[in-house]
Amino acid sequence: MVSQGPASITQLTTPSHVLRDMSEMTVEELRIEVLRLRDELIGAQAEIGNLRGRLDVKHRNYLALNSVHSAQRVLRGSDDDYVRAARRVLGFTRWVLLRAPRQLARKLLDRG
Amino acid sequence: MPAPRFSVLTPVYNPPVEAFEACAASVFAQTATNWEWVLVDDRSTDPAIGLLLDELAADERVRVIRRTENGGIVAATNDALHAAAGEFVAFLDHDDELTPDALAAVDEVLTADDTVDYVYSDEEKIDLGGTLCDRFRKPAWSPERLRAQNYCCHLSVMRRSLVLEVGGLRDGFDGAQDWDLTFRITEAARSIAHIPHVLYHWRMVVGSVAADIDYKPYALEAGRRAVAAHLERVGIAASVEITEFNFMAVRRRLTTRPRVSIIIPTNGTRRRVWGQDVALVEQCVASIAQRSTWDHYEIVIVHDMIDEQILERLHRHAPGRVVAVPYDRPFNFSAKVNLGALRSTGDRLVLLNDDTFIDSPDWIEVLAAHLEELDVGMVGPRLLLADGRIQSAGHYNRFGPHHVAAGFSTEEIGPYGCLTFPGERTGLTMACVMMPRRLFEEAGGLDTKLPGAFNDVDFGNKLRHLRYRLIWTPHASVYHFESLSRDPSVPDSDFVHLYQRWGDELDAPDRYLPWFAYQAAGLAHVRDEELFATIVDSKIHERIPGLGEITVDMLPKV
């Protein structure tokens, strides 16, 4: 139970949050799906916080070294593929996850 | 003239002259400028002190108040408090020293967050020869730990209006008056901040608590009463005892009768334990049934590939309590636990590995009592190896998550006694933990993308993300024959997933046991922690077989 070090930054961009087809799920499967989505939501929030922290560090470092104009360009992600990709994935993920539990709750209620 | 930001409060009674001069020099050396210093002379009999106070009073930032009779530290400090004009009060003893940046560092924190009512910092002692030693790297705000140990202590800076509101220092707590005040302030504070830097040098002089608590036995009893009074105010049913190491042992009483569901995932593995070939789950269930004093529980066995005869024997060991839940998918510890939780009926969930053996008969009561505090999300016992050494005292982070005190003797008290009392942790080993069902569900159960390792690290982080505290307690023990029932290796994908979520936090110094390995290795006095962390981690790796190697890219930038 000891880490082998931080993951490579290129490995961090795989989206794993996909809503599954719930039409054929039993109540127990739906309850497990609710657990999974809650887990994904917290995980996504943590990832966003993590990335925000990295962006802040990036921002501070850049400000220290370059002009304000260049720093604004970095914040937009225009010259950083990783940050740009990660922000896009996480933005979409958060959008999906914030709505999914309500959709599931409605399904559970409909099934009595 | 506008009120100063800080009032430094110093009751004075016959300090060693040189120490008092050093104390004064440390105040005048502050890089911050918006302070005043309020000194209350409690009828010192040393004429040299009187002369020194006269000299100090010549400075416009200093106010000297002379009491007409000796009243003790509580009365003198309260006089200083009532004379103070600053927005915040900082407590400085007459023979101690502030670091030059102390008030500036506190000011920075207070400016960044105006809801902070109480700030404390790390501290370091000055030995009898004048050398700095015994650097105390303190945890982030840890109310459970404060009940066992006055760890906040120096430097403490409090919002003056709040100190007055709670009544200042109280008579009857001499020797632990600061601990008592810390309790009352933290009960009322909107937020509390810890500065992880040494801002205070506490001088060890003969007869001081810094040198030896045994010099002031009355302080221990006053401390015990301060803890008891705090527990009563916050509604925790418990008794308080002084331990052999001069900490406080809070013995909680369970005031409710929750139904407990003990969830045990298993595949019926047989292993040799304590010289006998046993089915691990059978031994585990038998120990629960035979040893536990709590009787309101069920045992949910989530099983695959298990021998039917074992299942029958489980029913015989714990008649009427075993719920068998078949699991027919590929191995996934997290999925098994989630399924077991859904099938269980208790409002307290215990997640228990099958390679465990109950040691403390009152283990359920001890764990459940902590959960009566609503902001406690999960609690875990002391886990022991088969040979009686500690397997885990919770988790701490340092280049990733580690077990606290793995391989230590149970006789070791740990840095600043942290292995002798319950305290906050960044994570708990899921071999045995208890949590409220509602929090298990709120946190989304265990992450099924972590089928073997690190699901406990991830789950603990999720609970802390939701603002719950995790508590480890040495007051209950469970044997854990670690990884006997499965392959202990961890696939790379688990690391990737864990770092994807929690990233930098896993590599940073731990919030609750900062530099644990470093301090446990007896290197608390070393000041350049970044440099020496590498050495310490190497020492710990030598001590605990099976831990991974440190690689160059994991080393801190020095």
XYZ file of N, CA and C in Angstrom, chain A residues 44-60 75 82-83 86-87 90 94, chain B residues 504:
75
model
N -14.994 13.491 -9.840
C -14.855 14.567 -10.827
C -14.592 15.898 -10.140
N -15.295 16.130 -9.020
C -15.056 17.381 -8.277
C -13.610 17.451 -7.803
N -13.126 16.281 -7.303
C -11.740 16.254 -6.817
C -10.763 16.519 -7.956
N -11.053 15.912 -9.108
C -10.165 16.118 -10.258
C -10.157 17.575 -10.679
N -11.346 18.180 -10.669
C -11.428 19.593 -11.055
C -10.603 20.438 -10.084
N -10.750 20.128 -8.783
C -9.981 20.867 -7.774
C -8.491 20.681 -7.989
N -8.127 19.456 -8.300
C -6.731 19.125 -8.552
C -6.185 19.916 -9.734
N -6.975 19.920 -10.803
C -6.536 20.642 -11.996
C -6.511 22.146 -11.763
N -7.483 22.612 -10.991
C -7.512 24.044 -10.697
C -6.238 24.428 -9.934
N -5.876 23.542 -8.985
C -4.640 23.799 -8.231
C -3.439 23.861 -9.152
N -3.396 22.930 -10.108
C -2.266 22.923 -11.041
C -2.275 24.161 -11.934
N -3.496 24.539 -12.323
C -3.598 25.745 -13.142
C -3.131 26.962 -12.357
N -3.492 27.011 -11.075
C -3.073 28.143 -10.245
C -1.554 28.214 -10.171
N -0.957 27.041 -9.962
C 0.505 27.008 -9.887
C 1.107 27.454 -11.208
N 0.516 26.911 -12.266
C 0.993 27.271 -13.612
C 0.886 28.786 -13.823
N -0.256 29.301 -13.379
C -0.507 30.723 -13.537
C 0.534 31.544 -12.791
N 0.757 31.167 -11.535
C 1.704 31.921 -10.713
C 3.111 31.867 -11.309
N -3.702 30.741 -19.557
C -4.921 30.422 -18.823
C -6.032 29.967 -19.755
N -2.567 19.747 -22.967
C -3.060 18.942 -21.860
C -4.136 19.683 -21.058
N -3.846 20.888 -20.685
C -4.806 21.643 -19.876
C -6.102 21.854 -20.655
N -8.004 18.513 -20.819
C -8.526 18.124 -19.513
C -9.709 18.983 -19.118
N -9.609 20.268 -19.376
C -10.726 21.150 -19.005
C -11.984 20.805 -19.798
N -13.434 17.475 -18.345
C -14.023 17.636 -17.019
C -15.250 18.525 -17.038
N -18.667 17.054 -15.575
C -19.422 17.703 -14.489
C -20.851 17.982 -14.936
N -1.931 15.849 -6.162
C -0.842 16.405 -5.376
C -0.998 16.156 -3.878
